[in-house]
PDB file of C-alpha atoms in Angstrom:
ATOM      1  CA  MET A   1      -4.432  18.339 -33.714  1.00 59.00           C
ATOM      2  CA  GLU A   2      -5.373  18.476 -30.215  1.00 74.00           C
ATOM      3  CA  LYS A   3      -8.357  17.241 -30.512  1.00 82.00           C
ATOM      4  CA  THR A   4      -7.249  13.664 -32.688  1.00 84.00           C
ATOM      5  CA  VAL A   5      -5.248  13.591 -29.772  1.00 88.00           C
ATOM      6  CA  VAL A   6      -7.071  13.717 -26.334  1.00 89.00           C
ATOM      7  CA  LYS A   7      -9.663  11.349 -29.479  1.00 89.00           C
ATOM      8  CA  ALA A   8      -6.637   8.766 -29.618  1.00 90.00           C
ATOM      9  CA  PHE A   9      -6.530   9.042 -25.836  1.00 90.00           C
ATOM     10  CA  GLU A  10     -10.035   8.300 -24.981  1.00 91.00           C
ATOM     11  CA  LEU A  11      -9.886   5.059 -27.416  1.00 92.00           C
ATOM     12  CA  LEU A  12      -6.308   3.899 -25.899  1.00 90.00           C
ATOM     13  CA  GLU A  13      -8.667   3.655 -22.629  1.00 89.00           C
ATOM     14  CA  THR A  14     -12.055   2.767 -23.879  1.00 90.00           C
ATOM     15  CA  LEU A  15      -9.982  -0.329 -25.057  1.00 90.00           C
ATOM     16  CA  ALA A  16      -7.970  -1.241 -22.068  1.00 87.00           C
ATOM     17  CA  GLY A  17     -11.271  -1.224 -20.359  1.00 84.00           C
ATOM     18  CA  MET A  18     -12.941  -3.585 -22.180  1.00 85.00           C
ATOM     19  CA  ASP A  19     -12.465  -6.823 -21.546  1.00 84.00           C
ATOM     20  CA  LYS A  20     -12.988  -8.265 -24.569  1.00 88.00           C
ATOM     21  CA  PRO A  21     -12.006  -7.553 -28.933  1.00 90.00           C
ATOM     22  CA  THR A  22     -15.157  -5.105 -29.934  1.00 91.00           C
ATOM     23  CA  GLY A  23     -15.747  -3.274 -33.049  1.00 92.00           C
ATOM     24  CA  ILE A  24     -16.003  -0.188 -34.365  1.00 92.00           C
ATOM     25  CA  THR A  25     -19.593  -0.096 -33.506  1.00 92.00           C
ATOM     26  CA  ALA A  26     -19.835  -0.437 -31.080  1.00 91.00           C
ATOM     27  CA  LEU A  27     -16.591   2.076 -29.904  1.00 92.00           C
ATOM     28  CA  ALA A  28     -17.776   4.629 -31.570  1.00 91.00           C
ATOM     29  CA  GLN A  29     -20.927   4.300 -29.584  1.00 92.00           C
ATOM     30  CA  GLU A  30     -19.264   5.002 -27.036  1.00 90.00           C
ATOM     31  CA  LEU A  31     -17.079   7.589 -27.314  1.00 91.00           C
ATOM     32  CA  GLY A  32     -20.014   9.321 -29.724  1.00 91.00           C
ATOM     33  CA  LEU A  33     -18.097   8.870 -32.664  1.00 91.00           C
ATOM     34  CA  THR A  34     -18.220   8.290 -35.330  1.00 92.00           C
ATOM     35  CA  LYS A  35     -17.399   5.159 -37.291  1.00 91.00           C
ATOM     36  CA  SER A  36     -15.007   6.475 -39.827  1.00 92.00           C
ATOM     37  CA  ASN A  37     -13.013   8.613 -36.724  1.00 91.00           C
ATOM     38  CA  VAL A  38     -12.187   5.821 -35.021  1.00 91.00           C
ATOM     39  CA  PHE A  39     -11.594   3.438 -37.558  1.00 92.00           C
ATOM     40  CA  ARG A  40      -8.471   5.925 -38.812  1.00 92.00           C
ATOM     41  CA  LEU A  41      -7.655   6.393 -35.049  1.00 92.00           C
ATOM     42  CA  LEU A  42      -7.405   2.405 -34.843  1.00 92.00           C
ATOM     43  CA  ASN A  43      -5.744   2.208 -38.064  1.00 91.00           C
ATOM     44  CA  THR A  44      -2.318   4.643 -36.221  1.00 91.00           C
ATOM     45  CA  MET A  45      -2.933   2.376 -33.480  1.00 91.00           C
ATOM     46  CA  ALA A  46      -1.937  -0.658 -34.854  1.00 91.00           C
ATOM     47  CA  ARG A  47       0.542   0.777 -37.614  1.00 90.00           C
ATOM     48  CA  ARG A  48       2.495   1.765 -34.614  1.00 89.00           C
ATOM     49  CA  GLY A  49       1.447  -2.304 -32.406  1.00 90.00           C
ATOM     50  CA  TYR A  50      -0.426  -0.716 -29.830  1.00 91.00           C
ATOM     51  CA  VAL A  51      -3.792  -2.756 -31.763  1.00 92.00           C
ATOM     52  CA  ARG A  52      -4.269  -5.788 -32.802  1.00 90.00           C
ATOM     53  CA  ARG A  53      -7.080  -6.454 -34.779  1.00 89.00           C
ATOM     54  CA  HIS A  54      -9.294  -9.934 -35.152  1.00 88.00           C
ATOM     55  CA  GLU A  55      -9.759 -10.294 -39.080  1.00 79.00           C
ATOM     56  CA  ASP A  56     -12.081 -12.594 -39.373  1.00 76.00           C
ATOM     57  CA  ALA A  57     -14.714 -10.360 -37.007  1.00 77.00           C
ATOM     58  CA  GLY A  58     -12.423  -7.421 -37.639  1.00 84.00           C
ATOM     59  CA  GLN A  59     -13.220  -6.386 -34.317  1.00 91.00           C
ATOM     60  CA  TYR A  60     -10.331  -4.447 -31.844  1.00 92.00           C
ATOM     61  CA  GLU A  61      -8.144  -4.455 -28.870  1.00 92.00           C
ATOM     62  CA  LEU A  62      -4.850  -3.423 -27.639  1.00 91.00           C
ATOM     63  CA  THR A  63      -0.858  -5.446 -26.926  1.00 90.00           C
ATOM     64  CA  LEU A  64       1.141  -5.436 -25.025  1.00 87.00           C
ATOM     65  CA  LYS A  65       2.706  -2.837 -26.102  1.00 84.00           C
ATOM     66  CA  VAL A  66       1.472  -0.564 -23.379  1.00 82.00           C
ATOM     67  CA  TRP A  67       2.585  -2.481 -21.343  1.00 78.00           C
ATOM     68  CA  HIS A  68       5.556  -2.716 -21.635  1.00 75.00           C
ATOM     69  CA  LEU A  69       5.477   1.157 -21.197  1.00 77.00           C
ATOM     70  CA  GLY A  70       4.125   1.711 -18.375  1.00 73.00           C
ATOM     71  CA  MET A  71       6.825  -0.832 -16.984  1.00 66.00           C
ATOM     72  CA  MET A  72       9.038   1.306 -18.574  1.00 64.00           C
ATOM     73  CA  VAL A  73       8.115   3.769 -16.111  1.00 63.00           C
ATOM     74  CA  LEU A  74       7.504   1.845 -13.824  1.00 59.00           C
ATOM     75  CA  SER A  75      11.661   0.938 -13.331  1.00 56.00           C
ATOM     76  CA  ARG A  76      13.060   4.747 -12.880  1.00 57.00           C
ATOM     77  CA  LEU A  77      10.809   5.149 -10.042  1.00 60.00           C
ATOM     78  CA  ASP A  78      12.028   5.103  -6.415  1.00 86.00           C
ATOM     79  CA  VAL A  79      11.043   5.414  -3.395  1.00 90.00           C
ATOM     80  CA  LYS A  80      12.962   8.687  -1.590  1.00 89.00           C
ATOM     81  CA  LYS A  81      12.249  10.605  -4.869  1.00 90.00           C
ATOM     82  CA  ALA A  82       8.456   9.749  -4.218  1.00 91.00           C
ATOM     83  CA  ALA A  83       7.988  11.185  -1.350  1.00 93.00           C
ATOM     84  CA  ALA A  84      10.904  13.966  -1.310  1.00 91.00           C
ATOM     85  CA  ALA A  85       7.783  16.408  -2.022  1.00 92.00           C
ATOM     86  CA  HIS A  86       5.047  14.948  -0.067  1.00 96.00           C
ATOM     87  CA  ILE A  87       7.271  14.091   3.274  1.00 95.00           C
ATOM     88  CA  GLU A  88       7.924  18.026   3.225  1.00 94.00           C
ATOM     89  CA  ASP A  89       4.542  18.831   3.068  1.00 95.00           C
ATOM     90  CA  LEU A  90       3.081  16.617   5.689  1.00 96.00           C
ATOM     91  CA  MET A  91       6.535  18.027   8.105  1.00 95.00           C
ATOM     92  CA  ARG A  92       4.502  21.826   6.688  1.00 95.00           C
ATOM     93  CA  THR A  93       1.256  20.666   7.440  1.00 95.00           C
ATOM     94  CA  THR A  94       2.169  18.671  11.045  1.00 94.00           C
ATOM     95  CA  THR A  95       5.245  20.271  12.220  1.00 94.00           C
ATOM     96  CA  GLU A  96       6.379  17.224  12.901  1.00 95.00           C
ATOM     97  CA  SER A  97       9.170  15.221  12.040  1.00 94.00           C
ATOM     98  CA  VAL A  98       8.513  12.988   9.205  1.00 96.00           C
ATOM     99  CA  HIS A  99      10.168   9.645   8.342  1.00 95.00           C
ATOM    100  CA  LEU A 100       9.935   7.049   5.287  1.00 95.00           C
ATOM    101  CA  SER A 101      10.617   3.722   5.910  1.00 93.00           C
ATOM    102  CA  ILE A 102      11.042   0.151   5.244  1.00 91.00           C
ATOM    103  CA  LEU A 103      11.658  -3.466   6.509  1.00 88.00           C
ATOM    104  CA  VAL A 104      15.159  -5.467   5.958  1.00 83.00           C
ATOM    105  CA  GLY A 105      15.330  -8.714   8.154  1.00 74.00           C
ATOM    106  CA  GLY A 106      12.443  -8.173   9.422  1.00 74.00           C
ATOM    107  CA  GLU A 107      13.637  -4.430  11.115  1.00 83.00           C
ATOM    108  CA  VAL A 108      12.547  -1.429  10.159  1.00 90.00           C
ATOM    109  CA  THR A 109      15.203   1.666   8.839  1.00 89.00           C
ATOM    110  CA  TYR A 110      14.609   5.308   8.382  1.00 91.00           C
ATOM    111  CA  ILE A 111      15.692   5.869   4.775  1.00 90.00           C
ATOM    112  CA  GLU A 112      14.988   9.021   4.418  1.00 91.00           C
ATOM    113  CA  LYS A 113      13.624  11.179   7.201  1.00 92.00           C
ATOM    114  CA  ILE A 114      12.553  15.384   7.148  1.00 92.00           C
ATOM    115  CA  GLU A 115      13.069  16.734  10.714  1.00 89.00           C
ATOM    116  CA  SER A 116      10.996  19.549  12.519  1.00 89.00           C
ATOM    117  CA  GLU A 117      11.849  23.074  13.225  1.00 84.00           C
ATOM    118  CA  GLN A 118      10.975  22.805  16.113  1.00 83.00           C
ATOM    119  CA  ALA A 119      12.893  23.034  18.853  1.00 85.00           C
ATOM    120  CA  VAL A 120      12.188  20.496  20.406  1.00 84.00           C
ATOM    121  CA  ARG A 121      11.518  17.423  18.420  1.00 83.00           C
ATOM    122  CA  ALA A 122      12.238  13.761  18.424  1.00 80.00           C
ATOM    123  CA  TYR A 123      15.826  12.328  17.812  1.00 80.00           C
ATOM    124  CA  SER A 124      17.222  10.205  15.183  1.00 83.00           C
ATOM    125  CA  ARG A 125      19.175   9.480  11.792  1.00 84.00           C
ATOM    126  CA  VAL A 126      18.760   8.213   7.895  1.00 87.00           C
ATOM    127  CA  GLY A 127      20.096   4.468   8.115  1.00 84.00           C
ATOM    128  CA  ASP A 128      18.610   4.580  12.243  1.00 87.00           C
ATOM    129  CA  ARG A 129      16.703   0.403  12.916  1.00 88.00           C
ATOM    130  CA  PRO A 130      14.438   0.302  15.890  1.00 91.00           C
ATOM    131  CA  PRO A 131      12.476  -1.967  16.566  1.00 92.00           C
ATOM    132  CA  ALA A 132       9.849  -2.824  14.143  1.00 94.00           C
ATOM    133  CA  HIS A 133       6.721  -3.729  17.191  1.00 94.00           C
ATOM    134  CA  CYS A 134       7.234  -0.608  19.102  1.00 94.00           C
ATOM    135  CA  VAL A 135       7.299   2.217  16.579  1.00 95.00           C
ATOM    136  CA  ALA A 136       4.304   3.200  13.886  1.00 96.00           C
ATOM    137  CA  THR A 137       5.723   3.088  10.421  1.00 96.00           C
ATOM    138  CA  GLY A 138       7.530  -0.344  12.240  1.00 96.00           C
ATOM    139  CA  LYS A 139       4.078  -1.633  13.164  1.00 96.00           C
ATOM    140  CA  VAL A 140       2.482  -0.322   9.557  1.00 97.00           C
ATOM    141  CA  LEU A 141       4.630  -2.515   7.558  1.00 96.00           C
ATOM    142  CA  LEU A 142       4.468  -6.024   9.835  1.00 96.00           C
ATOM    143  CA  ALA A 143       0.359  -5.456   9.866  1.00 96.00           C
ATOM    144  CA  TYR A 144       1.620  -6.271   5.735  1.00 94.00           C
ATOM    145  CA  LEU A 145       4.108  -8.947   5.593  1.00 92.00           C
ATOM    146  CA  PRO A 146       2.733 -11.983   4.582  1.00 90.00           C
ATOM    147  CA  GLU A 147       1.632 -14.423   6.921  1.00 91.00           C
ATOM    148  CA  GLU A 148       5.490 -16.952   7.236  1.00 89.00           C
ATOM    149  CA  ALA A 149       7.526 -14.149   7.285  1.00 89.00           C
ATOM    150  CA  LEU A 150       5.538 -11.937   9.818  1.00 92.00           C
ATOM    151  CA  GLU A 151       5.946 -15.544  11.866  1.00 91.00           C
ATOM    152  CA  LYS A 152       9.448 -15.638  11.347  1.00 88.00           C
ATOM    153  CA  ARG A 153       9.294 -11.588  13.199  1.00 90.00           C
ATOM    154  CA  LEU A 154       7.645 -12.969  15.674  1.00 91.00           C
ATOM    155  CA  GLU A 155      10.475 -15.980  16.886  1.00 90.00           C
ATOM    156  CA  GLN A 156      13.360 -13.305  16.450  1.00 88.00           C
ATOM    157  CA  GLY A 157      11.083 -12.000  19.744  1.00 90.00           C
ATOM    158  CA  LEU A 158       9.406  -8.180  21.081  1.00 92.00           C
ATOM    159  CA  ALA A 159      12.123  -6.916  23.834  1.00 93.00           C
ATOM    160  CA  LYS A 160      10.408  -4.635  25.959  1.00 94.00           C
ATOM    161  CA  TYR A 161      11.826  -1.509  25.909  1.00 94.00           C
ATOM    162  CA  THR A 162       9.210   0.947  27.439  1.00 94.00           C
ATOM    163  CA  THR A 163       6.113   0.054  29.541  1.00 94.00           C
ATOM    164  CA  ARG A 164       4.139   0.360  26.474  1.00 94.00           C
ATOM    165  CA  THR A 165       5.961  -2.098  24.276  1.00 94.00           C
ATOM    166  CA  ILE A 166       3.970  -4.977  23.062  1.00 94.00           C
ATOM    167  CA  THR A 167       5.422  -8.160  24.041  1.00 94.00           C
ATOM    168  CA  ASN A 168       2.614 -11.226  23.680  1.00 94.00           C
ATOM    169  CA  ALA A 169       2.168 -12.103  20.433  1.00 94.00           C
ATOM    170  CA  ARG A 170      -0.941 -12.932  20.433  1.00 94.00           C
ATOM    171  CA  VAL A 171      -1.605  -9.182  20.848  1.00 96.00           C
ATOM    172  CA  LEU A 172       0.663  -8.185  18.924  1.00 95.00           C
ATOM    173  CA  ARG A 173      -1.303  -9.203  16.084  1.00 95.00           C
ATOM    174  CA  LYS A 174      -4.704  -8.025  17.661  1.00 96.00           C
ATOM    175  CA  GLU A 175      -2.334  -4.924  17.024  1.00 95.00           C
ATOM    176  CA  LEU A 176      -1.882  -5.156  13.386  1.00 96.00           C
ATOM    177  CA  GLU A 177      -5.210  -6.668  12.334  1.00 95.00           C
ATOM    178  CA  ALA A 178      -6.342  -3.096  14.207  1.00 95.00           C
ATOM    179  CA  ILE A 179      -4.234  -1.843  12.066  1.00 96.00           C
ATOM    180  CA  ARG A 180      -4.814  -3.063   7.562  1.00 95.00           C
ATOM    181  CA  LYS A 181      -8.927  -2.821   9.604  1.00 94.00           C
ATOM    182  CA  ARG A 182      -8.805   1.755  10.007  1.00 94.00           C
ATOM    183  CA  GLY A 183      -5.104   1.738   7.512  1.00 95.00           C
ATOM    184  CA  PHE A 184      -3.060   3.559   9.571  1.00 97.00           C
ATOM    185  CA  SER A 185      -0.752   2.977  13.241  1.00 96.00           C
ATOM    186  CA  GLU A 186       0.602   4.348  16.340  1.00 95.00           C
ATOM    187  CA  ASN A 187       3.270   4.735  19.485  1.00 94.00           C
ATOM    188  CA  ARG A 188       2.200   5.677  22.251  1.00 93.00           C
ATOM    189  CA  GLY A 189       5.163   5.630  24.222  1.00 92.00           C
ATOM    190  CA  GLU A 190       6.314   1.852  23.000  1.00 93.00           C
ATOM    191  CA  TRP A 191      10.113   2.348  22.123  1.00 93.00           C
ATOM    192  CA  ARG A 192      10.588   5.540  23.988  1.00 92.00           C
ATOM    193  CA  GLU A 193       8.077   6.521  26.547  1.00 91.00           C
ATOM    194  CA  SER A 194       9.382  10.488  26.383  1.00 92.00           C
ATOM    195  CA  VAL A 195       7.901  10.192  21.956  1.00 93.00           C
ATOM    196  CA  CYS A 196       5.209   9.344  19.936  1.00 95.00           C
ATOM    197  CA  GLY A 197       3.986   8.700  16.741  1.00 95.00           C
ATOM    198  CA  VAL A 198       1.949   7.478  13.487  1.00 97.00           C
ATOM    199  CA  ALA A 199       2.153   5.921  10.458  1.00 97.00           C
ATOM    200  CA  ALA A 200       1.107   4.522   7.321  1.00 98.00           C
ATOM    201  CA  PRO A 201       1.423   2.134   4.734  1.00 97.00           C
ATOM    202  CA  ILE A 202       2.813   3.319   0.659  1.00 96.00           C
ATOM    203  CA  ARG A 203       2.066   1.102  -2.282  1.00 94.00           C
ATOM    204  CA  ASP A 204       3.696   0.217  -4.848  1.00 90.00           C
ATOM    205  CA  TRP A 205       2.045  -0.096  -8.850  1.00 87.00           C
ATOM    206  CA  SER A 206       0.566  -4.038  -7.538  1.00 86.00           C
ATOM    207  CA  GLY A 207      -0.878  -2.553  -5.017  1.00 90.00           C
ATOM    208  CA  GLN A 208       1.938  -4.853  -2.319  1.00 90.00           C
ATOM    209  CA  VAL A 209       3.290  -2.792   0.591  1.00 93.00           C
ATOM    210  CA  VAL A 210       7.130  -1.564  -0.006  1.00 91.00           C
ATOM    211  CA  ALA A 211       7.301   1.243   2.661  1.00 94.00           C
ATOM    212  CA  ALA A 212       5.016   2.615   5.217  1.00 97.00           C
ATOM    213  CA  VAL A 213       5.249   6.786   6.224  1.00 97.00           C
ATOM    214  CA  GLY A 214       5.659   7.845   9.602  1.00 96.00           C
ATOM    215  CA  ILE A 215       5.632  11.549  11.393  1.00 96.00           C
ATOM    216  CA  SER A 216       6.659  11.196  15.187  1.00 95.00           C
ATOM    217  CA  GLY A 217       6.851  13.593  18.444  1.00 93.00           C
ATOM    218  CA  PRO A 218       7.389  14.647  22.211  1.00 93.00           C
ATOM    219  CA  ALA A 219       5.004  12.386  24.019  1.00 92.00           C
ATOM    220  CA  GLU A 220       3.794  16.276  25.487  1.00 92.00           C
ATOM    221  CA  ARG A 221       2.474  17.131  21.774  1.00 93.00           C
ATOM    222  CA  LEU A 222       1.397  13.750  19.934  1.00 92.00           C
ATOM    223  CA  LYS A 223      -0.817  13.139  23.057  1.00 92.00           C
ATOM    224  CA  PRO A 224      -3.614  10.490  22.003  1.00 92.00           C
ATOM    225  CA  ASP A 225      -6.291  13.499  20.960  1.00 92.00           C
ATOM    226  CA  THR A 226      -3.433  15.094  18.188  1.00 93.00           C
ATOM    227  CA  LEU A 227      -2.150  11.105  16.588  1.00 93.00           C
ATOM    228  CA  GLU A 228      -6.080  11.044  15.748  1.00 92.00           C
ATOM    229  CA  ARG A 229      -6.220  14.482  14.838  1.00 94.00           C
ATOM    230  CA  PHE A 230      -3.055  13.585  12.108  1.00 95.00           C
ATOM    231  CA  ALA A 231      -3.752  10.194  10.975  1.00 95.00           C
ATOM    232  CA  PRO A 232      -5.711  11.986   8.160  1.00 96.00           C
ATOM    233  CA  PRO A 233      -3.027  13.357   6.531  1.00 96.00           C
ATOM    234  CA  VAL A 234      -0.058  11.083   7.559  1.00 97.00           C
ATOM    235  CA  ILE A 235      -2.137   8.808   5.405  1.00 97.00           C
ATOM    236  CA  ALA A 236      -3.319  11.540   2.790  1.00 96.00           C
ATOM    237  CA  CYS A 237       0.366  11.522   1.838  1.00 97.00           C
ATOM    238  CA  ALA A 238       0.952   8.079   2.144  1.00 97.00           C
ATOM    239  CA  GLU A 239      -1.843   7.803  -0.845  1.00 96.00           C
ATOM    240  CA  THR A 240       0.129  10.709  -2.386  1.00 95.00           C
ATOM    241  CA  ILE A 241       3.393   8.723  -3.197  1.00 96.00           C
ATOM    242  CA  SER A 242       1.427   5.335  -3.652  1.00 95.00           C
ATOM    243  CA  ARG A 243       0.476   7.215  -6.898  1.00 93.00           C
ATOM    244  CA  GLU A 244       3.230   8.456  -7.400  1.00 92.00           C
ATOM    245  CA  LEU A 245       4.759   5.158  -6.995  1.00 90.00           C
ATOM    246  CA  GLY A 246       1.924   3.570  -9.306  1.00 88.00           C
ATOM    247  CA  TYR A 247      -0.420   2.268  -7.613  1.00 91.00           C
ATOM    248  CA  LEU A 248      -4.084   2.634  -8.203  1.00 84.00           C
ATOM    249  CA  PRO A 249      -6.625   3.263  -5.692  1.00 77.00           C
ATOM    250  CA  SER A 250      -9.345   1.969  -8.185  1.00 63.00           C
ATOM    251  CA  ALA A 251      -7.681  -1.119  -8.610  1.00 47.00           C
ATOM    252  CA  PRO A 252      -8.404  -4.916  -6.828  1.00 45.00           C
ATOM    253  CA  GLU A 253      -6.277  -4.199  -3.394  1.00 48.00           C
ATOM    254  CA  PRO A 254      -4.538  -7.038  -3.026  1.00 47.00           C
ATOM    255  CA  LEU A 255      -5.874 -10.895  -1.128  1.00 42.00           C
ATOM    256  CA  PRO A 256      -6.403 -10.217   2.793  1.00 47.00           C
ATOM    257  CA  LEU A 257      -2.482 -11.563   5.167  1.00 45.00           C
ATOM    258  CA  PRO A 258      -4.157 -15.603   5.378  1.00 44.00           C
ATOM    259  CA  GLU A 259      -4.986 -15.487   9.415  1.00 50.00           C
ATOM    260  CA  PRO A 260      -2.397 -19.061  11.683  1.00 47.00           C
ATOM    261  CA  LYS A 261      -3.926 -21.774  10.776  1.00 46.00           C
ATOM    262  CA  LYS A 262      -5.611 -22.879  14.582  1.00 50.00           C
ATOM    263  CA  ARG A 263      -6.017 -26.240  15.236  1.00 49.00           C
ATOM    264  CA  ALA A 264      -9.728 -28.156  16.786  1.00 51.00           C
ATOM    265  CA  PRO A 265      -8.840 -28.741  19.579  1.00 53.00           C
ATOM    266  CA  ARG A 266      -8.949 -32.511  20.196  1.00 53.00           C
ATOM    267  CA  LYS A 267     -11.529 -35.108  21.781  1.00 52.00           C
ATOM    268  CA  ALA A 268     -11.580 -37.619  23.778  1.00 50.00           C
ATOM    269  CA  PRO A 269     -12.607 -41.158  23.848  1.00 51.00           C
ATOM    270  CA  ALA A 270     -16.066 -41.074  25.757  1.00 50.00           C
ATOM    271  CA  ALA A 271     -16.550 -38.129  24.212  1.00 47.00           C
ATOM    272  CA  LYS A 272     -16.150 -39.790  20.673  1.00 47.00           C
ATOM    273  CA  ALA A 273     -18.339 -42.878  21.625  1.00 46.00           C
ATOM    274  CA  ALA A 274     -20.903 -41.016  23.488  1.00 46.00           C
ATOM    275  CA  THR A 275     -21.330 -39.223  19.980  1.00 45.00           C
ATOM    276  CA  LYS A 276     -21.729 -42.257  17.910  1.00 46.00           C
ATOM    277  CA  ALA A 277     -23.957 -43.629  20.553  1.00 44.00           C
ATOM    278  CA  ALA A 278     -25.771 -40.868  20.190  1.00 45.00           C
ATOM    279  CA  ALA A 279     -25.790 -41.032  16.409  1.00 46.00           C
ATOM    280  CA  LYS A 280     -27.245 -44.444  16.718  1.00 47.00           C
TER     281      LYS A 280
END
């Protein structure tokens, strides 16, 4: 019985990977099964509504019932629940406080926090809303915003909190581009001079960034080389939570964010005349 169940799932996964309806012979060869075994499994799946048979060609394909099952699971997923055990592990690994953050109205909101057990640690509370442009989780979330939403946020201005705060929109855009390339962000005393951090994006089943996870702590402990050393476990934590939310790393990534359009410089009248003369 167990072997039959395994074969059924293997058949289901094989059909899911086919880009067109497939016949019994091809499926049997792909799975290393007899055609009679494949036929019986397909008939059972068809009776349960998971497989559709094309009568004219004798080929099979999956129905949307599999998709409906997946959507039922996805509807019950929750970022906080998915992250709970993993952010606890991240705190143990780094010994620093861990934040789970989302964007609300263009600013970060801490929706969960695991406090560091060290005597000296960064102070924050669940529900706090630090400025997105100068904390690690905030910059990661800004980095993956659609262009229109990012532009709207930048129009609100970039307040200065320390000498390290990025207050120039063009400079921040370059920072966000770098974050997308390397997969994590850093805060080096940009909101509070004495606090640094590193964060990575969390994706949902569709590949969209829906939250961020990061660590923060005293700048005297989280020096630049330490931030670099802690980046991999933070990224690994974010990737694990993403998988809990249904994200498959092998799935196609969302399209890259569009760059802001640059207007071509207008030619002076004299330059236009010279161009025409040269063409003649």
